[in-house]
mmCIF file of C-alpha atoms and ligand atoms in Angstrom:
data_model
loop_
_atom_site.group_PDB
_atom_site.id
_atom_site.type_symbol
_atom_site.label_atom_id
_atom_site.label_comp_id
_atom_site.label_asym_id
_atom_site.label_seq_id
_atom_site.Cartn_x
_atom_site.Cartn_y
_atom_site.Cartn_z
ATOM 1 C CA MET A 15 -222.682 53.194 -109.416
ATOM 2 C CA ALA A 16 -219.384 52.010 -107.719
ATOM 3 C CA THR A 17 -218.827 53.340 -104.294
ATOM 4 C CA PRO A 18 -216.324 56.369 -104.431
ATOM 5 C CA GLY A 19 -212.781 55.279 -103.660
ATOM 6 C CA TYR A 20 -213.438 51.728 -104.589
ATOM 7 C CA TYR A 21 -211.714 49.976 -107.857
ATOM 8 C CA GLY A 22 -213.517 46.665 -107.824
ATOM 9 C CA LYS A 23 -213.216 45.359 -104.086
ATOM 10 C CA TRP A 24 -209.937 47.244 -103.834
ATOM 11 C CA GLY A 25 -209.148 50.787 -102.181
ATOM 12 C CA GLY A 26 -211.287 52.364 -99.705
ATOM 13 C CA ALA A 27 -210.534 54.711 -96.922
ATOM 14 C CA PHE A 28 -209.525 53.092 -93.628
ATOM 15 C CA ILE A 29 -208.807 56.106 -91.558
ATOM 16 C CA PRO A 30 -208.995 56.855 -87.755
ATOM 17 C CA GLU A 31 -212.123 58.900 -87.034
ATOM 18 C CA VAL A 32 -210.000 61.938 -85.910
ATOM 19 C CA LEU A 33 -209.090 62.378 -89.677
ATOM 20 C CA PHE A 34 -212.732 62.153 -90.906
ATOM 21 C CA GLU A 35 -213.249 65.999 -91.146
ATOM 22 C CA THR A 36 -209.960 66.484 -92.861
ATOM 23 C CA PHE A 37 -210.732 63.894 -95.358
ATOM 24 C CA LYS A 38 -214.147 65.337 -95.909
ATOM 25 C CA GLU A 39 -212.586 68.790 -96.461
ATOM 26 C CA LEU A 40 -209.910 67.141 -98.914
ATOM 27 C CA ASN A 41 -212.627 65.529 -100.854
ATOM 28 C CA ILE A 42 -214.682 68.577 -101.391
ATOM 29 C CA ALA A 43 -211.598 70.514 -102.407
ATOM 30 C CA PHE A 44 -210.362 67.792 -104.861
ATOM 31 C CA ALA A 45 -213.734 67.595 -106.502
ATOM 32 C CA ALA A 46 -214.110 71.206 -106.844
ATOM 33 C CA ALA A 47 -210.567 71.515 -108.280
ATOM 34 C CA LYS A 48 -211.383 68.513 -110.581
ATOM 35 C CA ALA A 49 -214.694 70.188 -111.987
ATOM 36 C CA ASP A 50 -212.907 73.628 -112.620
ATOM 37 C CA PRO A 51 -211.271 73.748 -115.977
ATOM 38 C CA SER A 52 -209.139 76.775 -114.638
ATOM 39 C CA PHE A 53 -207.522 74.468 -112.170
ATOM 40 C CA TRP A 54 -206.119 72.291 -114.735
ATOM 41 C CA GLN A 55 -205.175 74.959 -116.943
ATOM 42 C CA GLU A 56 -203.224 76.526 -114.063
ATOM 43 C CA TYR A 57 -201.568 73.094 -113.489
ATOM 44 C CA LEU A 58 -200.779 72.895 -117.381
ATOM 45 C CA ASP A 59 -199.062 76.381 -117.119
ATOM 46 C CA LEU A 60 -197.197 75.728 -114.099
ATOM 47 C CA MET A 61 -195.788 72.335 -115.380
ATOM 48 C CA SER A 62 -194.760 74.020 -118.768
ATOM 49 C CA THR A 63 -193.017 76.766 -117.083
ATOM 50 C CA TYR A 64 -191.528 75.132 -113.957
ATOM 51 C CA SER A 65 -190.924 71.497 -115.154
ATOM 52 C CA CYS A 66 -190.641 70.476 -118.789
ATOM 53 C CA ARG A 67 -193.850 69.605 -119.849
ATOM 54 C CA PRO A 68 -194.624 68.313 -122.485
ATOM 55 C CA THR A 69 -191.768 66.049 -121.933
ATOM 56 C CA PRO A 70 -190.612 64.580 -125.143
ATOM 57 C CA LEU A 71 -191.042 61.116 -126.923
ATOM 58 C CA THR A 72 -187.632 59.804 -127.899
ATOM 59 C CA TYR A 73 -187.045 57.039 -130.644
ATOM 60 C CA ALA A 74 -184.357 54.803 -129.503
ATOM 61 C CA GLU A 75 -183.241 54.203 -133.182
ATOM 62 C CA ASN A 76 -180.179 52.212 -132.103
ATOM 63 C CA ILE A 77 -181.576 49.800 -129.952
ATOM 64 C CA SER A 78 -184.658 49.003 -132.102
ATOM 65 C CA LYS A 79 -182.252 48.212 -134.875
ATOM 66 C CA HIS A 80 -180.145 46.196 -132.699
ATOM 67 C CA LEU A 81 -182.888 44.044 -131.093
ATOM 68 C CA GLY A 82 -184.611 43.947 -134.654
ATOM 69 C CA GLY A 83 -188.371 43.897 -133.516
ATOM 70 C CA ALA A 84 -190.754 46.558 -132.372
ATOM 71 C CA GLN A 85 -189.688 50.266 -133.017
ATOM 72 C CA ILE A 86 -188.896 51.279 -129.348
ATOM 73 C CA TYR A 87 -190.135 54.963 -128.151
ATOM 74 C CA ILE A 88 -189.023 56.120 -124.540
ATOM 75 C CA LYS A 89 -191.451 58.648 -122.678
ATOM 76 C CA ARG A 90 -189.107 61.089 -121.051
ATOM 77 C CA GLU A 91 -190.466 61.810 -117.678
ATOM 78 C CA ASP A 92 -186.647 62.076 -116.572
ATOM 79 C CA LEU A 93 -186.927 65.537 -117.928
ATOM 80 C CA ASN A 94 -189.093 66.829 -115.303
ATOM 81 C CA HIS A 95 -188.001 69.199 -112.955
ATOM 82 C CA THR A 96 -186.259 67.264 -110.009
ATOM 83 C CA GLY A 97 -185.895 64.463 -112.406
ATOM 84 C CA ALA A 98 -188.819 62.339 -112.365
ATOM 85 C CA HIS A 99 -192.517 61.969 -112.764
ATOM 86 C CA LYS A 100 -192.968 62.563 -109.008
ATOM 87 C CA ALA A 101 -193.061 66.349 -109.972
ATOM 88 C CA ASN A 102 -196.413 65.895 -111.694
ATOM 89 C CA ASN A 103 -197.969 64.859 -108.502
ATOM 90 C CA VAL A 104 -196.234 67.010 -105.774
ATOM 91 C CA MET A 105 -196.932 70.288 -107.908
ATOM 92 C CA GLY A 106 -200.494 69.291 -108.537
ATOM 93 C CA GLN A 107 -201.088 68.725 -104.754
ATOM 94 C CA GLY A 108 -199.398 71.984 -103.985
ATOM 95 C CA LEU A 109 -201.887 73.907 -106.202
ATOM 96 C CA LEU A 110 -204.408 72.127 -104.326
ATOM 97 C CA VAL A 111 -202.895 73.209 -101.038
ATOM 98 C CA LYS A 112 -202.848 76.846 -102.220
ATOM 99 C CA ARG A 113 -206.439 76.561 -102.948
ATOM 100 C CA MET A 114 -207.308 75.198 -99.580
ATOM 101 C CA GLY A 115 -205.470 77.892 -98.019
ATOM 102 C CA LYS A 116 -203.165 75.613 -95.779
ATOM 103 C CA LYS A 117 -199.708 76.646 -95.132
ATOM 104 C CA ARG A 118 -197.982 73.484 -94.269
ATOM 105 C CA VAL A 119 -196.905 70.364 -96.005
ATOM 106 C CA ILE A 120 -195.743 67.007 -94.464
ATOM 107 C CA ALA A 121 -194.648 63.797 -96.426
ATOM 108 C CA GLU A 122 -193.198 60.307 -95.832
ATOM 109 C CA THR A 123 -190.227 59.371 -97.938
ATOM 110 C CA GLY A 124 -188.360 56.137 -98.217
ATOM 111 C CA ALA A 125 -185.428 56.578 -100.677
ATOM 112 C CA GLY A 126 -185.819 60.364 -100.354
ATOM 113 C CA GLN A 127 -187.163 61.059 -104.052
ATOM 114 C CA HIS A 128 -190.662 62.013 -102.886
ATOM 115 C CA GLY A 129 -189.219 64.089 -99.823
ATOM 116 C CA VAL A 130 -187.049 66.213 -102.466
ATOM 117 C CA ALA A 131 -189.783 66.810 -104.782
ATOM 118 C CA THR A 132 -192.192 67.848 -102.016
ATOM 119 C CA ALA A 133 -189.477 69.898 -100.249
ATOM 120 C CA THR A 134 -188.898 71.486 -103.908
ATOM 121 C CA MET A 135 -192.748 72.285 -104.133
ATOM 122 C CA ALA A 136 -193.046 73.736 -100.496
ATOM 123 C CA ALA A 137 -190.058 76.105 -101.404
ATOM 124 C CA LYS A 138 -191.818 77.182 -104.738
ATOM 125 C CA PHE A 139 -195.075 77.823 -102.907
ATOM 126 C CA GLY A 140 -193.743 79.077 -99.672
ATOM 127 C CA PHE A 141 -195.112 76.124 -97.331
ATOM 128 C CA ASP A 142 -193.611 75.113 -94.293
ATOM 129 C CA CYS A 143 -192.221 71.550 -94.820
ATOM 130 C CA THR A 144 -191.748 68.580 -92.713
ATOM 131 C CA ILE A 145 -190.436 65.309 -94.136
ATOM 132 C CA TYR A 146 -190.728 61.937 -92.201
ATOM 133 C CA MET A 147 -188.191 59.336 -93.002
ATOM 134 C CA GLY A 148 -186.993 56.164 -91.268
ATOM 135 C CA GLU A 149 -183.796 56.526 -89.423
ATOM 136 C CA GLU A 150 -182.316 53.640 -91.445
ATOM 137 C CA ASP A 151 -183.174 55.350 -94.595
ATOM 138 C CA VAL A 152 -181.767 58.727 -93.493
ATOM 139 C CA MET A 153 -178.463 57.008 -92.975
ATOM 140 C CA ARG A 154 -178.553 55.248 -96.339
ATOM 141 C CA GLN A 155 -179.822 57.953 -98.467
ATOM 142 C CA ARG A 156 -177.701 61.094 -97.167
ATOM 143 C CA PRO A 157 -177.431 63.041 -100.463
ATOM 144 C CA ASN A 158 -181.317 63.156 -100.729
ATOM 145 C CA VAL A 159 -181.586 64.305 -97.029
ATOM 146 C CA PHE A 160 -178.942 67.087 -97.667
ATOM 147 C CA TRP A 161 -180.854 68.543 -100.476
ATOM 148 C CA MET A 162 -184.282 68.418 -98.624
ATOM 149 C CA GLU A 163 -182.531 70.352 -95.622
ATOM 150 C CA LYS A 164 -180.941 72.858 -98.045
ATOM 151 C CA LEU A 165 -184.409 73.401 -99.892
ATOM 152 C CA GLY A 166 -185.738 74.498 -96.512
ATOM 153 C CA ALA A 167 -187.401 71.305 -95.313
ATOM 154 C CA THR A 168 -187.278 69.868 -91.817
ATOM 155 C CA VAL A 169 -186.281 65.979 -92.019
ATOM 156 C CA ILE A 170 -187.511 64.161 -88.950
ATOM 157 C CA PRO A 171 -185.623 60.625 -88.477
ATOM 158 C CA VAL A 172 -188.081 58.088 -87.309
ATOM 159 C CA THR A 173 -186.960 55.635 -84.725
ATOM 160 C CA SER A 174 -189.906 53.305 -84.241
ATOM 161 C CA GLY A 175 -190.358 49.946 -85.696
ATOM 162 C CA THR A 176 -187.936 49.101 -88.461
ATOM 163 C CA LYS A 177 -187.026 52.685 -88.906
ATOM 164 C CA THR A 178 -188.078 52.617 -92.582
ATOM 165 C CA LEU A 179 -190.763 53.832 -95.097
ATOM 166 C CA LYS A 180 -193.616 52.056 -93.086
ATOM 167 C CA ASP A 181 -192.821 53.746 -89.866
ATOM 168 C CA ALA A 182 -192.267 57.001 -91.553
ATOM 169 C CA ILE A 183 -196.094 56.663 -92.825
ATOM 170 C CA ASN A 184 -197.261 55.974 -89.438
ATOM 171 C CA GLU A 185 -195.339 59.048 -87.909
ATOM 172 C CA ALA A 186 -196.752 61.319 -90.842
ATOM 173 C CA PHE A 187 -200.335 60.513 -89.806
ATOM 174 C CA ARG A 188 -199.578 61.111 -86.153
ATOM 175 C CA ASP A 189 -198.374 64.509 -87.289
ATOM 176 C CA TRP A 190 -201.269 65.212 -89.632
ATOM 177 C CA VAL A 191 -203.692 64.351 -86.655
ATOM 178 C CA THR A 192 -202.215 67.145 -84.396
ATOM 179 C CA ASP A 193 -202.271 69.842 -87.074
ATOM 180 C CA MET A 194 -205.297 69.372 -89.457
ATOM 181 C CA GLU A 195 -206.191 72.875 -89.696
ATOM 182 C CA ASP A 196 -203.101 74.310 -91.462
ATOM 183 C CA THR A 197 -201.367 71.093 -92.734
ATOM 184 C CA HIS A 198 -201.979 68.914 -95.909
ATOM 185 C CA TYR A 199 -200.304 65.098 -96.142
ATOM 186 C CA VAL A 200 -198.580 65.010 -99.778
ATOM 187 C CA MET A 201 -199.088 61.366 -100.679
ATOM 188 C CA GLY A 202 -196.372 60.202 -102.865
ATOM 189 C CA THR A 203 -198.137 57.799 -105.078
ATOM 190 C CA VAL A 204 -201.404 56.247 -106.063
ATOM 191 C CA CYS A 205 -201.994 54.351 -102.844
ATOM 192 C CA GLY A 206 -203.287 55.066 -99.234
ATOM 193 C CA PRO A 207 -206.932 56.092 -98.396
ATOM 194 C CA HIS A 208 -209.289 57.632 -101.021
ATOM 195 C CA PRO A 209 -209.116 60.510 -102.492
ATOM 196 C CA PHE A 210 -205.261 59.847 -102.694
ATOM 197 C CA PRO A 211 -205.380 57.077 -105.566
ATOM 198 C CA GLU A 212 -207.731 58.963 -107.492
ATOM 199 C CA MET A 213 -206.112 62.330 -107.073
ATOM 200 C CA VAL A 214 -202.405 61.240 -107.724
ATOM 201 C CA ALA A 215 -203.717 59.316 -110.850
ATOM 202 C CA TRP A 216 -205.356 62.292 -112.122
ATOM 203 C CA PHE A 217 -202.124 64.371 -112.011
ATOM 204 C CA GLN A 218 -200.192 61.593 -113.399
ATOM 205 C CA SER A 219 -202.588 61.331 -116.379
ATOM 206 C CA ILE A 220 -200.810 64.215 -118.036
ATOM 207 C CA VAL A 221 -198.164 61.554 -119.086
ATOM 208 C CA GLY A 222 -200.596 59.512 -120.862
ATOM 209 C CA THR A 223 -202.491 62.046 -122.486
ATOM 210 C CA GLU A 224 -199.104 63.494 -123.933
ATOM 211 C CA ALA A 225 -198.020 60.025 -124.894
ATOM 212 C CA VAL A 226 -201.013 59.367 -127.139
ATOM 213 C CA GLU A 227 -200.849 62.240 -128.937
ATOM 214 C CA GLN A 228 -197.078 61.985 -129.598
ATOM 215 C CA ILE A 229 -197.133 58.262 -130.825
ATOM 216 C CA SER A 230 -199.882 58.936 -133.176
ATOM 217 C CA LYS A 231 -197.882 61.766 -134.453
ATOM 218 C CA PHE A 232 -194.489 60.209 -134.601
ATOM 219 C CA ALA A 233 -195.211 56.441 -135.418
ATOM 220 C CA GLY A 234 -198.573 57.232 -137.163
ATOM 221 C CA LYS A 235 -200.230 54.554 -135.006
ATOM 222 C CA LEU A 236 -201.111 53.121 -131.483
ATOM 223 C CA PRO A 237 -198.322 51.187 -129.695
ATOM 224 C CA LYS A 238 -198.573 47.390 -129.492
ATOM 225 C CA ARG A 239 -197.440 47.634 -125.885
ATOM 226 C CA VAL A 240 -196.700 50.113 -123.140
ATOM 227 C CA TYR A 241 -194.164 49.409 -120.496
ATOM 228 C CA ALA A 242 -193.973 50.906 -116.991
ATOM 229 C CA CYS A 243 -192.331 50.216 -113.792
ATOM 230 C CA VAL A 244 -194.391 49.884 -110.749
ATOM 231 C CA GLY A 245 -193.640 50.672 -107.105
ATOM 232 C CA GLY A 246 -197.093 52.150 -105.746
ATOM 233 C CA GLY A 247 -197.952 52.654 -109.268
ATOM 234 C CA SER A 248 -198.220 56.121 -110.181
ATOM 235 C CA ASN A 249 -195.938 56.481 -113.186
ATOM 236 C CA ALA A 250 -197.740 53.234 -114.556
ATOM 237 C CA ILE A 251 -201.127 54.497 -113.977
ATOM 238 C CA GLY A 252 -200.224 57.856 -115.388
ATOM 239 C CA ILE A 253 -199.157 56.737 -118.819
ATOM 240 C CA PHE A 254 -201.718 53.648 -118.842
ATOM 241 C CA GLN A 255 -204.664 56.022 -118.750
ATOM 242 C CA GLY A 256 -203.864 57.250 -122.159
ATOM 243 C CA PHE A 257 -204.532 53.604 -123.488
ATOM 244 C CA LEU A 258 -207.400 52.214 -121.087
ATOM 245 C CA ASP A 259 -209.974 52.726 -123.893
ATOM 246 C CA THR A 260 -207.972 51.104 -126.707
ATOM 247 C CA PRO A 261 -207.761 47.437 -125.683
ATOM 248 C CA GLU A 262 -205.710 46.691 -128.681
ATOM 249 C CA VAL A 263 -202.651 48.222 -126.678
ATOM 250 C CA GLU A 264 -201.192 45.747 -124.229
ATOM 251 C CA LEU A 265 -200.166 47.430 -120.934
ATOM 252 C CA VAL A 266 -197.388 45.964 -118.974
ATOM 253 C CA GLY A 267 -196.395 46.725 -115.402
ATOM 254 C CA VAL A 268 -192.908 45.573 -114.353
ATOM 255 C CA GLU A 269 -192.177 45.012 -110.814
ATOM 256 C CA ALA A 270 -188.919 44.428 -108.895
ATOM 257 C CA GLY A 271 -187.964 40.831 -109.091
ATOM 258 C CA GLY A 272 -184.889 41.558 -107.013
ATOM 259 C CA LEU A 273 -182.847 38.470 -106.810
ATOM 260 C CA GLY A 274 -185.590 36.160 -108.421
ATOM 261 C CA LEU A 275 -189.008 35.451 -107.659
ATOM 262 C CA ASP A 276 -187.903 32.106 -106.186
ATOM 263 C CA SER A 277 -185.630 33.759 -103.649
ATOM 264 C CA GLY A 278 -188.208 35.358 -101.591
ATOM 265 C CA GLN A 279 -185.980 38.721 -102.073
ATOM 266 C CA HIS A 280 -188.224 40.756 -104.325
ATOM 267 C CA ALA A 281 -190.909 43.313 -104.262
ATOM 268 C CA ALA A 282 -193.331 41.700 -106.815
ATOM 269 C CA ARG A 283 -196.870 41.892 -105.571
ATOM 270 C CA LEU A 284 -198.916 41.029 -108.468
ATOM 271 C CA SER A 285 -196.267 39.164 -110.641
ATOM 272 C CA SER A 286 -195.489 36.493 -107.803
ATOM 273 C CA LYS A 287 -197.596 34.262 -105.734
ATOM 274 C CA ASP A 288 -196.320 35.714 -102.427
ATOM 275 C CA SER A 289 -198.935 38.335 -101.782
ATOM 276 C CA SER A 290 -202.491 38.300 -100.398
ATOM 277 C CA PRO A 291 -205.408 40.629 -99.876
ATOM 278 C CA GLY A 292 -205.320 42.883 -96.772
ATOM 279 C CA VAL A 293 -205.961 46.422 -95.597
ATOM 280 C CA ALA A 294 -202.863 48.451 -94.322
ATOM 281 C CA GLN A 295 -201.891 52.059 -94.761
ATOM 282 C CA GLY A 296 -205.538 53.080 -95.022
ATOM 283 C CA TYR A 297 -206.425 51.049 -97.983
ATOM 284 C CA HIS A 298 -207.322 47.315 -99.295
ATOM 285 C CA THR A 299 -204.980 45.888 -101.744
ATOM 286 C CA MET A 300 -202.546 42.818 -102.428
ATOM 287 C CA PHE A 301 -199.682 42.930 -99.870
ATOM 288 C CA LEU A 302 -196.640 41.110 -99.269
ATOM 289 C CA GLN A 303 -197.430 39.930 -95.860
ATOM 290 C CA ASN A 304 -197.233 36.933 -93.698
ATOM 291 C CA ASP A 305 -200.161 34.730 -92.603
ATOM 292 C CA ASP A 306 -200.897 36.949 -89.685
ATOM 293 C CA GLY A 307 -200.928 40.246 -91.591
ATOM 294 C CA GLN A 308 -197.356 41.298 -90.768
ATOM 295 C CA MET A 309 -195.605 42.910 -93.550
ATOM 296 C CA ASN A 310 -192.679 41.030 -95.181
ATOM 297 C CA ASP A 311 -189.614 42.775 -95.795
ATOM 298 C CA THR A 312 -189.087 43.356 -99.368
ATOM 299 C CA TYR A 313 -185.966 43.937 -101.603
ATOM 300 C CA SER A 314 -184.806 45.418 -104.801
ATOM 301 C CA VAL A 315 -181.783 47.232 -106.178
ATOM 302 C CA SER A 316 -184.069 50.187 -106.735
ATOM 303 C CA ALA A 317 -185.370 51.956 -103.524
ATOM 304 C CA GLY A 318 -188.503 53.338 -105.473
ATOM 305 C CA LEU A 319 -189.951 49.957 -106.252
ATOM 306 C CA ASP A 320 -189.285 48.542 -102.820
ATOM 307 C CA TYR A 321 -192.621 48.585 -101.260
ATOM 308 C CA VAL A 322 -194.998 46.095 -99.837
ATOM 309 C CA GLY A 323 -198.341 47.211 -101.421
ATOM 310 C CA VAL A 324 -199.549 48.388 -104.717
ATOM 311 C CA SER A 325 -202.310 50.904 -106.096
ATOM 312 C CA PRO A 326 -205.677 49.450 -105.563
ATOM 313 C CA ILE A 327 -206.459 51.071 -109.181
ATOM 314 C CA LEU A 328 -203.581 48.583 -110.775
ATOM 315 C CA THR A 329 -204.901 45.488 -108.620
ATOM 316 C CA ASP A 330 -208.393 45.880 -110.099
ATOM 317 C CA LEU A 331 -207.090 46.236 -113.744
ATOM 318 C CA TRP A 332 -204.642 43.297 -113.026
ATOM 319 C CA GLU A 333 -207.619 41.155 -111.687
ATOM 320 C CA GLN A 334 -209.838 42.282 -114.847
ATOM 321 C CA GLY A 335 -206.955 41.345 -117.102
ATOM 322 C CA LYS A 336 -206.318 44.839 -118.237
ATOM 323 C CA VAL A 337 -202.669 45.186 -117.091
ATOM 324 C CA ARG A 338 -200.202 42.259 -117.556
ATOM 325 C CA PHE A 339 -197.679 41.999 -114.711
ATOM 326 C CA GLU A 340 -194.153 40.961 -115.031
ATOM 327 C CA ALA A 341 -191.127 41.139 -112.807
ATOM 328 C CA ALA A 342 -187.322 42.087 -113.829
ATOM 329 C CA THR A 343 -184.414 40.928 -111.664
ATOM 330 C CA ASP A 344 -181.662 42.858 -110.358
ATOM 331 C CA SER A 345 -179.118 41.722 -112.829
ATOM 332 C CA GLU A 346 -181.680 41.974 -115.975
ATOM 333 C CA VAL A 347 -181.975 45.611 -114.760
ATOM 334 C CA MET A 348 -178.243 46.247 -114.686
ATOM 335 C CA ALA A 349 -177.907 44.902 -118.298
ATOM 336 C CA ALA A 350 -180.690 47.093 -119.456
ATOM 337 C CA LEU A 351 -179.194 50.151 -117.733
ATOM 338 C CA ASP A 352 -175.767 49.411 -119.421
ATOM 339 C CA MET A 353 -177.370 49.068 -122.869
ATOM 340 C CA THR A 354 -179.370 52.093 -122.765
ATOM 341 C CA MET A 355 -176.414 54.132 -121.710
ATOM 342 C CA LYS A 356 -174.080 52.866 -124.264
ATOM 343 C CA MET A 357 -176.331 52.634 -127.272
ATOM 344 C CA GLU A 358 -178.898 55.679 -126.627
ATOM 345 C CA GLY A 359 -176.813 57.944 -124.388
ATOM 346 C CA ILE A 360 -179.809 57.996 -121.925
ATOM 347 C CA ILE A 361 -179.327 57.003 -118.138
ATOM 348 C CA PRO A 362 -182.608 55.725 -116.822
ATOM 349 C CA ALA A 363 -183.233 55.548 -113.091
ATOM 350 C CA LEU A 364 -182.902 51.969 -111.460
ATOM 351 C CA GLU A 365 -186.646 52.103 -111.173
ATOM 352 C CA SER A 366 -187.387 52.708 -114.934
ATOM 353 C CA SER A 367 -184.643 50.403 -116.070
ATOM 354 C CA HIS A 368 -187.053 47.520 -114.871
ATOM 355 C CA ALA A 369 -189.475 48.656 -117.837
ATOM 356 C CA PHE A 370 -186.527 49.047 -120.055
ATOM 357 C CA ALA A 371 -185.537 45.384 -119.195
ATOM 358 C CA GLN A 372 -188.867 43.976 -119.708
ATOM 359 C CA ALA A 373 -189.548 45.751 -123.000
ATOM 360 C CA TYR A 374 -186.151 44.485 -124.362
ATOM 361 C CA LYS A 375 -186.713 40.963 -123.356
ATOM 362 C CA GLU A 376 -190.038 41.189 -125.343
ATOM 363 C CA ALA A 377 -189.204 43.430 -128.375
ATOM 364 C CA GLY A 378 -187.908 40.688 -130.662
ATOM 365 C CA GLU A 379 -191.314 38.979 -130.569
ATOM 366 C CA LEU A 380 -192.834 41.913 -132.512
ATOM 367 C CA SER A 381 -192.546 43.208 -136.045
ATOM 368 C CA PRO A 382 -190.511 46.265 -137.170
ATOM 369 C CA ASP A 383 -193.936 47.591 -138.069
ATOM 370 C CA ASP A 384 -195.000 47.754 -134.428
ATOM 371 C CA ALA A 385 -194.306 50.359 -131.800
ATOM 372 C CA ILE A 386 -193.910 50.186 -128.125
ATOM 373 C CA ILE A 387 -193.483 52.675 -125.500
ATOM 374 C CA ILE A 388 -191.298 52.600 -122.433
ATOM 375 C CA ASN A 389 -192.225 54.951 -119.850
ATOM 376 C CA MET A 390 -188.956 56.420 -118.318
ATOM 377 C CA SER A 391 -190.037 57.578 -114.923
ATOM 378 C CA GLY A 392 -186.760 59.058 -113.958
ATOM 379 C CA ARG A 393 -183.205 59.816 -114.483
ATOM 380 C CA GLY A 394 -180.342 57.624 -113.130
ATOM 381 C CA ASP A 395 -177.923 60.370 -111.809
ATOM 382 C CA LYS A 396 -179.296 59.912 -108.406
ATOM 383 C CA ASP A 397 -178.010 55.986 -108.270
ATOM 384 C CA ILE A 398 -174.552 56.830 -108.868
ATOM 385 C CA PHE A 399 -173.589 55.118 -105.384
ATOM 386 C CA THR A 400 -175.708 52.064 -105.952
ATOM 387 C CA VAL A 401 -174.617 51.740 -109.861
ATOM 388 C CA ALA A 402 -171.112 52.316 -109.215
ATOM 389 C CA HIS A 403 -171.134 49.563 -106.374
ATOM 390 C CA ALA A 404 -172.964 47.102 -108.725
ATOM 391 C CA TYR A 405 -170.259 47.614 -111.427
ATOM 392 C CA ASP A 406 -167.670 47.270 -108.586
ATOM 393 C CA ASP A 407 -165.752 50.122 -110.239
ATOM 394 C CA PRO A 408 -162.432 50.436 -108.786
ATOM 395 C CA SER A 409 -161.636 54.117 -109.460
ATOM 396 C CA TRP A 410 -164.976 55.154 -107.884
ATOM 397 C CA LYS A 411 -163.913 53.044 -104.846
ATOM 398 C CA GLU A 412 -160.704 54.947 -104.708
ATOM 399 C CA PHE A 413 -162.282 58.287 -104.961
ATOM 400 C CA ILE A 414 -164.937 57.465 -102.242
ATOM 401 C CA ILE A 415 -161.873 56.348 -99.871
ATOM 402 C CA LYS A 416 -159.698 59.406 -100.622
ATOM 403 C CA LYS A 417 -162.964 61.683 -99.817
ATOM 404 C CA GLY A 418 -163.462 59.662 -96.625
ATOM 405 C CA ALA A 419 -159.884 60.219 -95.678
ATOM 406 C CA GLU A 420 -160.107 63.986 -96.297
ATOM 407 C CA TYR A 421 -162.725 64.275 -93.884
ATOM 408 C CA ALA A 422 -161.167 62.106 -91.198
ATOM 409 C CA ALA A 423 -157.967 63.977 -91.366
HETATM 410 C C1 PLP B 23 -190.657 56.994 -106.820
HETATM 411 C C2 PLP B 23 -190.283 56.397 -108.186
HETATM 412 C C3 PLP B 23 -190.838 55.281 -108.882
HETATM 413 C C4 PLP B 23 -191.982 54.682 -108.148
HETATM 414 O O1 PLP B 23 -193.068 55.084 -107.978
HETATM 415 P P1 PLP B 23 -194.487 55.028 -108.602
HETATM 416 O O2 PLP B 23 -195.412 55.459 -107.799
HETATM 417 O O3 PLP B 23 -194.775 53.378 -108.911
HETATM 418 O O4 PLP B 23 -194.275 55.401 -110.092
HETATM 419 C C5 PLP B 23 -190.519 54.802 -110.292
HETATM 420 N N1 PLP B 23 -189.275 55.576 -110.721
HETATM 421 C C6 PLP B 23 -188.862 56.627 -110.283
HETATM 422 C C7 PLP B 23 -187.714 57.204 -111.243
HETATM 423 C C8 PLP B 23 -189.205 56.987 -109.012
HETATM 424 O O5 PLP B 23 -188.559 58.112 -108.426
#
């Protein structure tokens, strides 16, 4: 029997002693929920009435014909409430918080997407909500901060360290230690100390369960390959879980190649040679760090993939050769986004566009008798500032300048 919380040699729970009791309580509550079929049924009911589950599987007919290879199907996690797969995780944890009788949730957020999803869940369940966000990110992601506050959350800008995600995580842990009775920490992805990777993977498994059923029905067979982008790894593990017992289906995780793997400006943990094993943020995995164990700065056009660590579950699957890792560069990602919008009328998030880019690169190698699935983790509307900037769109610039002048006057 493997030790709980370990995936091969990866994972674990490296937590301060003051949190032992809280984690014990969380492990017990989670195990009880997992063993109780009525909990999963309550989750399914909630996701079908408050989010849009089951999300559709869309056949990308135009692009499949254009590339002349495999038939391409898109799993539409963008159609979830708040526009991404993050809803699957936060709503699940919300139900667990209700079951534990706690009244307050806290979370860290980098780009703000997980903060918005958590604030939404808190509003729905009537929890108090505090979101920790690096001061640097608060400035960069104003629209998300705006919505978190309007949804009733308190956003606390973190001014320590580099004023970004990792500092926000530290601050959120500090908060948790002072108020463990009433507070639950809503981890945003399949990382951090046990039981978070297992718990988040369980909630996200809904994606894979649906996808297997849908592709079998529509294509009449299993896909040859399944593509998903990898930040922390939650949308990838979500869909991959549907195909782990069928080794003929190849699973492909796509990381942020940024300006290219040779540039050093990327967030490729498992597809580059730049990472090494380490323990940080409560778990053991491959980190982008220097020889002293200091975390490196990562870079990606998509904020959601810009992370130094990666899920211990994926690191183990990678080591076992069960998931292949690739990287897509910013420019490949922009080209894939452009093609998906123009040919299918679908706007993927910049994160998701990494999976599209890799699938488009490889679709031609396969036969028109083959099917592949791209997991579309989220919708791209949120990226309007970044995408408009990348297109160097003159009328958008004019609009922003005019708006600015209106406020300055
Ligand atoms: C947050 C986010 C990601 C990255 O998170 P994972 O845990 O790797 O799934 C990917 N896509 C979108 C749209 C996101 O919002």
